PDB file of C-alpha atoms and ligand atoms in Angstrom:
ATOM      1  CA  UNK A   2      12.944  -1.946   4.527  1.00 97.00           C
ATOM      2  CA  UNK A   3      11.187  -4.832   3.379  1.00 98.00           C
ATOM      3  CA  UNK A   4       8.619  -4.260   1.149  1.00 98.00           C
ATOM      4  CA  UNK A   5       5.965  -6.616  -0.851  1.00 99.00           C
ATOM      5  CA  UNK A   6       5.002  -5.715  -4.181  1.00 98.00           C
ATOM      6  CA  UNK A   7       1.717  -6.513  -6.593  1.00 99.00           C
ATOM      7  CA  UNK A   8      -0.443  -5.303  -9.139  1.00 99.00           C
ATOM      8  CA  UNK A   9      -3.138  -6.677 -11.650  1.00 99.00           C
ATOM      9  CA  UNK A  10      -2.769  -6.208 -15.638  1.00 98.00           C
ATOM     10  CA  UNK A  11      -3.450  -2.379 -15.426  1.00 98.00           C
ATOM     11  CA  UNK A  12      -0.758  -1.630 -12.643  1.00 98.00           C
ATOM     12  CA  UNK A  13       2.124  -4.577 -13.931  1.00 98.00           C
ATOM     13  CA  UNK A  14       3.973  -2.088 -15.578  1.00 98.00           C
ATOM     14  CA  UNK A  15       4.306   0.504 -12.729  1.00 98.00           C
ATOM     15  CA  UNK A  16       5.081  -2.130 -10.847  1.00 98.00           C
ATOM     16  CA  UNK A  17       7.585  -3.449 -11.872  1.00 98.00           C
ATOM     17  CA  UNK A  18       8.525   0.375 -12.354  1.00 98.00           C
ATOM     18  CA  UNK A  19       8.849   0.689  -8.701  1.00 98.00           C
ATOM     19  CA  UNK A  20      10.539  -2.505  -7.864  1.00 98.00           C
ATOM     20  CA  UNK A  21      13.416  -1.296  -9.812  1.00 98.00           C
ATOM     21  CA  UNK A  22      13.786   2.163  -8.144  1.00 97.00           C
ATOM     22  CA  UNK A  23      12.913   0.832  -4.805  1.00 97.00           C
ATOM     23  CA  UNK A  24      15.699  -1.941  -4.678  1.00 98.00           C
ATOM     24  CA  UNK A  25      17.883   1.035  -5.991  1.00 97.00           C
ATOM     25  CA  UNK A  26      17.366   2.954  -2.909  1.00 96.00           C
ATOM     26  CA  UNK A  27      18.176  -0.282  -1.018  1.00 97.00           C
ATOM     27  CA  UNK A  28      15.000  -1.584   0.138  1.00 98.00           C
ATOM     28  CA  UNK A  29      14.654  -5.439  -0.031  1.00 98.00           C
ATOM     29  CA  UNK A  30      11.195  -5.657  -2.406  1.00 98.00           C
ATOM     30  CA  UNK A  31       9.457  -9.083  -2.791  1.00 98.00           C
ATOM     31  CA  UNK A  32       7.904  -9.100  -6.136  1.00 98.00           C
ATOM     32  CA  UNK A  33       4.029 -10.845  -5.637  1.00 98.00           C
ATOM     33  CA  UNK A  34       3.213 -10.407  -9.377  1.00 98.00           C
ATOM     34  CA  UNK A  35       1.575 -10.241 -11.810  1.00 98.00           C
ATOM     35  CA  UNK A  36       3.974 -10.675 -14.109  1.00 98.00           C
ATOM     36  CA  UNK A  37       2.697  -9.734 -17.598  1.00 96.00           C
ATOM     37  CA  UNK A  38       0.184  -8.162 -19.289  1.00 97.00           C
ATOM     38  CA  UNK A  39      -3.089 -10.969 -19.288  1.00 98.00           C
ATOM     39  CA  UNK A  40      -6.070  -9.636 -17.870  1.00 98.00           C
ATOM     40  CA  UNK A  41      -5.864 -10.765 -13.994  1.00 98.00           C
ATOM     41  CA  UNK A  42      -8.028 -10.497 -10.849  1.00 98.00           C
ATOM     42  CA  UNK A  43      -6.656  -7.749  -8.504  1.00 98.00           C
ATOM     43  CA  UNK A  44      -7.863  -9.475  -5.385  1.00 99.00           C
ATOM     44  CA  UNK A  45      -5.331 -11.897  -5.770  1.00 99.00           C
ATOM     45  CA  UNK A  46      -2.704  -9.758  -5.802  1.00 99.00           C
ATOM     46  CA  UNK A  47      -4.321  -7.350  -2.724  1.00 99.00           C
ATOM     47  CA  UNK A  48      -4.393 -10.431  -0.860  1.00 98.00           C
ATOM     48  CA  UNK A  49      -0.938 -12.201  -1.226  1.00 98.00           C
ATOM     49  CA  UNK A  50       0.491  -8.542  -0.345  1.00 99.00           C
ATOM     50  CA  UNK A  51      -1.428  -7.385   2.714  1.00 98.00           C
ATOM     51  CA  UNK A  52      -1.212 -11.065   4.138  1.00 98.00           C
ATOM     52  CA  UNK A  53       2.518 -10.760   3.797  1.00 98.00           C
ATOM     53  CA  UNK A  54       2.393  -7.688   5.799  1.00 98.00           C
ATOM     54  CA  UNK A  55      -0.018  -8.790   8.212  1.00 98.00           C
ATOM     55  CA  UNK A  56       2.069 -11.767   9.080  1.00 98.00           C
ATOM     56  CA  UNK A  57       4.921  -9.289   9.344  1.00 98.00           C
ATOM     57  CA  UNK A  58       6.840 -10.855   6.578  1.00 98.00           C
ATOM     58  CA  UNK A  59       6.520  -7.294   4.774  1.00 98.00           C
ATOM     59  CA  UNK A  60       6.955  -4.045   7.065  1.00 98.00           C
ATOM     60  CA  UNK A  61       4.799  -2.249   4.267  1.00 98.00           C
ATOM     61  CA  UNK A  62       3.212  -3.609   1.059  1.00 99.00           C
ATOM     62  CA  UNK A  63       2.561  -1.552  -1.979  1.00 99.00           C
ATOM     63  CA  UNK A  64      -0.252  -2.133  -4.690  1.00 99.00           C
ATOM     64  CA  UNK A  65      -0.748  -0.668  -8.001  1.00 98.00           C
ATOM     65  CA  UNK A  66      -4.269  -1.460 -10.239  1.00 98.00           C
ATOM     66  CA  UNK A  67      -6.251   0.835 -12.783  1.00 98.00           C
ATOM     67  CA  UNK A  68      -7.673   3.192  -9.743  1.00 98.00           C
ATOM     68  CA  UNK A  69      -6.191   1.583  -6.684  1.00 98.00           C
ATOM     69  CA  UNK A  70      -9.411   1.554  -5.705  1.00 98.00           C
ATOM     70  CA  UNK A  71     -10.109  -2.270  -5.988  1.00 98.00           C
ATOM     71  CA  UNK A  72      -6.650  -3.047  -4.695  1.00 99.00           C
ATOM     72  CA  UNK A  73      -7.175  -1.191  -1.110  1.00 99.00           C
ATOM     73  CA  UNK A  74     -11.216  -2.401  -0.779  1.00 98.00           C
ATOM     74  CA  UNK A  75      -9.067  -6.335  -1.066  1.00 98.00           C
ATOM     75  CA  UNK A  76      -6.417  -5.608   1.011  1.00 98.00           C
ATOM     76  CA  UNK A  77      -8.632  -3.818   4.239  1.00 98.00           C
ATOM     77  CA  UNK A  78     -10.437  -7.427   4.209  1.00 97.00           C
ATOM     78  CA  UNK A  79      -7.101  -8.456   5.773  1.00 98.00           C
ATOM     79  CA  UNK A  80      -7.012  -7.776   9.695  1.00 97.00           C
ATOM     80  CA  UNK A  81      -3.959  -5.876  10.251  1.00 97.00           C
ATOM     81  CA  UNK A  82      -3.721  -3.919   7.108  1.00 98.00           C
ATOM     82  CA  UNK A  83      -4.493  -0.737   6.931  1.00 98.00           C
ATOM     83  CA  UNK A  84      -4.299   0.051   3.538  1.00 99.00           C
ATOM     84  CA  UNK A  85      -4.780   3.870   1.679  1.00 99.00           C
ATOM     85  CA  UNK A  86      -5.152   4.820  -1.754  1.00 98.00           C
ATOM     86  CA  UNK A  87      -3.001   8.150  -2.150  1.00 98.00           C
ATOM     87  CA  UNK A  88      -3.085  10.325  -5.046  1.00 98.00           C
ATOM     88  CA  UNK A  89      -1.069  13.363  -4.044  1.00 97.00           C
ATOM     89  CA  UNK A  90       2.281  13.597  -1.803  1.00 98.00           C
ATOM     90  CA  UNK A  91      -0.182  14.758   1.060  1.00 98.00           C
ATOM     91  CA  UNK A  92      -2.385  12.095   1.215  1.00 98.00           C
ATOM     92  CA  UNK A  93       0.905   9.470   1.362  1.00 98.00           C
ATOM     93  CA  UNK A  94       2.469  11.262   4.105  1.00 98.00           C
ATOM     94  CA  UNK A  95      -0.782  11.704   6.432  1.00 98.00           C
ATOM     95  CA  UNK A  96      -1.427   8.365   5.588  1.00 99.00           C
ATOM     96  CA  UNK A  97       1.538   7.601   7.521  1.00 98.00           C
ATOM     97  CA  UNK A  98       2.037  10.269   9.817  1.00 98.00           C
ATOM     98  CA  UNK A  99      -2.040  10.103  11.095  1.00 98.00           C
ATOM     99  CA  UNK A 100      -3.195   6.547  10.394  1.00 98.00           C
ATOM    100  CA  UNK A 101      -0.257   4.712  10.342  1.00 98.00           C
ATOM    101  CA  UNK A 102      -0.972   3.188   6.686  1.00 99.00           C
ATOM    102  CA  UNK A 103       1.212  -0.256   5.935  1.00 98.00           C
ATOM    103  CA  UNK A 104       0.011  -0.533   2.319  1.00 99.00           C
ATOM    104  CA  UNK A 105      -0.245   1.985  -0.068  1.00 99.00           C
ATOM    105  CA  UNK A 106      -2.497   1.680  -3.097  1.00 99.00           C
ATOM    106  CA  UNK A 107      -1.627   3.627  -6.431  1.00 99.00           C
ATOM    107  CA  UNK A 108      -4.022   4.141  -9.165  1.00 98.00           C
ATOM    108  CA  UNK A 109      -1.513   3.510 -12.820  1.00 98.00           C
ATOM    109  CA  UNK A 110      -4.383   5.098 -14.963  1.00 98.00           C
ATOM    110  CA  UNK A 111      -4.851   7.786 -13.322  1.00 98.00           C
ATOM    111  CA  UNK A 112      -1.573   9.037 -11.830  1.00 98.00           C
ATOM    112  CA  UNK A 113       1.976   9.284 -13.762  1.00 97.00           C
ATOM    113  CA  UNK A 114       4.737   7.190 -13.475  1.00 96.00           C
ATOM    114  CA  UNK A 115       6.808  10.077 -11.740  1.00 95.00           C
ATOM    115  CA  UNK A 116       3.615  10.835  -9.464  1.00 98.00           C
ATOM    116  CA  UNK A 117       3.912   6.780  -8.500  1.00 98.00           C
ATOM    117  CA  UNK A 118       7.843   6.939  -7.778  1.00 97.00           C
ATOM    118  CA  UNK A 119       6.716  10.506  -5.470  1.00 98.00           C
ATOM    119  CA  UNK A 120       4.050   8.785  -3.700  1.00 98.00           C
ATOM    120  CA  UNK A 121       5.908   5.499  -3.001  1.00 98.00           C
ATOM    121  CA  UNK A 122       9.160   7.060  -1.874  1.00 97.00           C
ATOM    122  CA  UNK A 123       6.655   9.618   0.926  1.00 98.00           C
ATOM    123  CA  UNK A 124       4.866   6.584   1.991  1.00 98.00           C
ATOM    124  CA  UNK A 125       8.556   4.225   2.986  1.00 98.00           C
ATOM    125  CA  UNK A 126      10.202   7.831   4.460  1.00 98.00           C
ATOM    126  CA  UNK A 127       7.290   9.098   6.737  1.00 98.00           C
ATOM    127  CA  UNK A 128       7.241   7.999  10.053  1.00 98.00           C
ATOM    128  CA  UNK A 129       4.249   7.488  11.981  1.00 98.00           C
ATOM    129  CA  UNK A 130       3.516  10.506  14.603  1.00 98.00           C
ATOM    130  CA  UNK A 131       1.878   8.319  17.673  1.00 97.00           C
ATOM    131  CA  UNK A 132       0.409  10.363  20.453  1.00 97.00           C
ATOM    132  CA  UNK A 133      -3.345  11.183  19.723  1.00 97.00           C
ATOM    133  CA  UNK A 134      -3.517   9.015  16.462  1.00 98.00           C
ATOM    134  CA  UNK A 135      -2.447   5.897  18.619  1.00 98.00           C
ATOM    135  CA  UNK A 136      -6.050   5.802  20.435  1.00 98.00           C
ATOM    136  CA  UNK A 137      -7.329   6.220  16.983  1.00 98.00           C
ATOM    137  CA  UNK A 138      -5.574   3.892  15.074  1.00 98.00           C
ATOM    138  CA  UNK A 139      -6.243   1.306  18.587  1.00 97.00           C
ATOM    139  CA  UNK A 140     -10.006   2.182  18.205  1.00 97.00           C
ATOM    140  CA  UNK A 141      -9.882   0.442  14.119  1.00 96.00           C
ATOM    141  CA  UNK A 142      -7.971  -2.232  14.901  1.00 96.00           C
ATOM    142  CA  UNK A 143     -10.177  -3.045  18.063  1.00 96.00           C
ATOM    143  CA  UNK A 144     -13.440  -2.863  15.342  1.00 94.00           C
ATOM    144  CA  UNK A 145     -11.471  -6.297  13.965  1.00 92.00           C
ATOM    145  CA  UNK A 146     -11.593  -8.052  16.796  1.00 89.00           C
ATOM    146  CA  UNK A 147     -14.876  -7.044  18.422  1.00 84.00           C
ATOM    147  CA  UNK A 148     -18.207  -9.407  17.504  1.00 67.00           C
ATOM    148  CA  UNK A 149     -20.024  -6.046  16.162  1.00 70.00           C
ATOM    149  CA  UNK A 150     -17.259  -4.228  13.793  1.00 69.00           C
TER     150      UNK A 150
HETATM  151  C1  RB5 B   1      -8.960  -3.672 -14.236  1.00 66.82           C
HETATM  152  O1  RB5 B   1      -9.522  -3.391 -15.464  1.00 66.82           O
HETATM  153  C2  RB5 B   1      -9.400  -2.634 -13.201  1.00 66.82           C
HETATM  154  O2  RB5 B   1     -10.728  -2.837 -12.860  1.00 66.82           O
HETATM  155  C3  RB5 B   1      -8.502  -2.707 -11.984  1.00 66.82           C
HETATM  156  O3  RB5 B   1      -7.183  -2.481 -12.362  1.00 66.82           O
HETATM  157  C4  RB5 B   1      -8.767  -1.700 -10.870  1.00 66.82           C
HETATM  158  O4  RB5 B   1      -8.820  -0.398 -11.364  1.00 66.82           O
HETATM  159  C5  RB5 B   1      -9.839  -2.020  -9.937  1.00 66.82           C
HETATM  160  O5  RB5 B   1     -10.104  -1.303  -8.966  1.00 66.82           O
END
């Protein structure tokens, strides 16, 4: 799968934590940054991800800041993303199998590294589970488009 990758100063290091396990498991990641440690603006990072996957460049994007809080707030801006911030294996696979989620948001100061790798790897493997949550996930994307939200 082709995934986009980015995180501000707080989240580089998982980052780059899970570009290295995900290309193991043969995924085709597209690194967005940042690269190092200086303080950065995580908007910048939310943006050039869920843009990638809204233009379909990226099936799924992945995000990693202090919280993951800022990160998904940036990327929802972007019509076509609908990102989730997941802190437990549950929350990454309903995010998938209920909302059909394309970019997961991971909090590096608040989860471990192994809790990140968990999350990540539940979030590529769950398929979404259509049927009722189609209607549902129609009715958000609809709010984009419509003149009232
Ligand atoms: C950066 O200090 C921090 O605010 C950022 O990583 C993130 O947690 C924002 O939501």
């Amino acid at each position: 799968m082709k995934i986009a990758l980015g995180a501000d100063h707080a989240g580089v290091e998982a980052k780059d934590r899970l570009a290295s396990r995900l290309a193991e498991a043969g995924h085709e990641v597209e690194d967005c940054g940042t690269h190092g440690g200086e303080s950065v603006d995580y908007p910048d990072y939310a943006l050039a991800v869920a843009r990638r996957v809204a233009a379909g460049t990226a099936e799924r994007g992945i995000l990693v800041c202090g919280t993951g809080i800022g990160m998904c707030i940036a990327a929802n801006k972007v019509p076509g993303v609908r990102a989730a911030k997941c802190n437990d294996p549950a929350e990454a696979e309903l995010c998938r199998q209920h909302n059909d989620a394309n970019v997961l948001c991971l909090g590096a100061r608040v989860l471990d590294p192994t809790v990140l790798d968990e999350l990540a790897r539940t979030f590529l493997e769950t398929p979404f589970e259509g049927g009722r949550h189609e209607r549902r996930v129609a009715k958000m994307m609809d709010a984009e488009t419509s003149r009232s939200g």
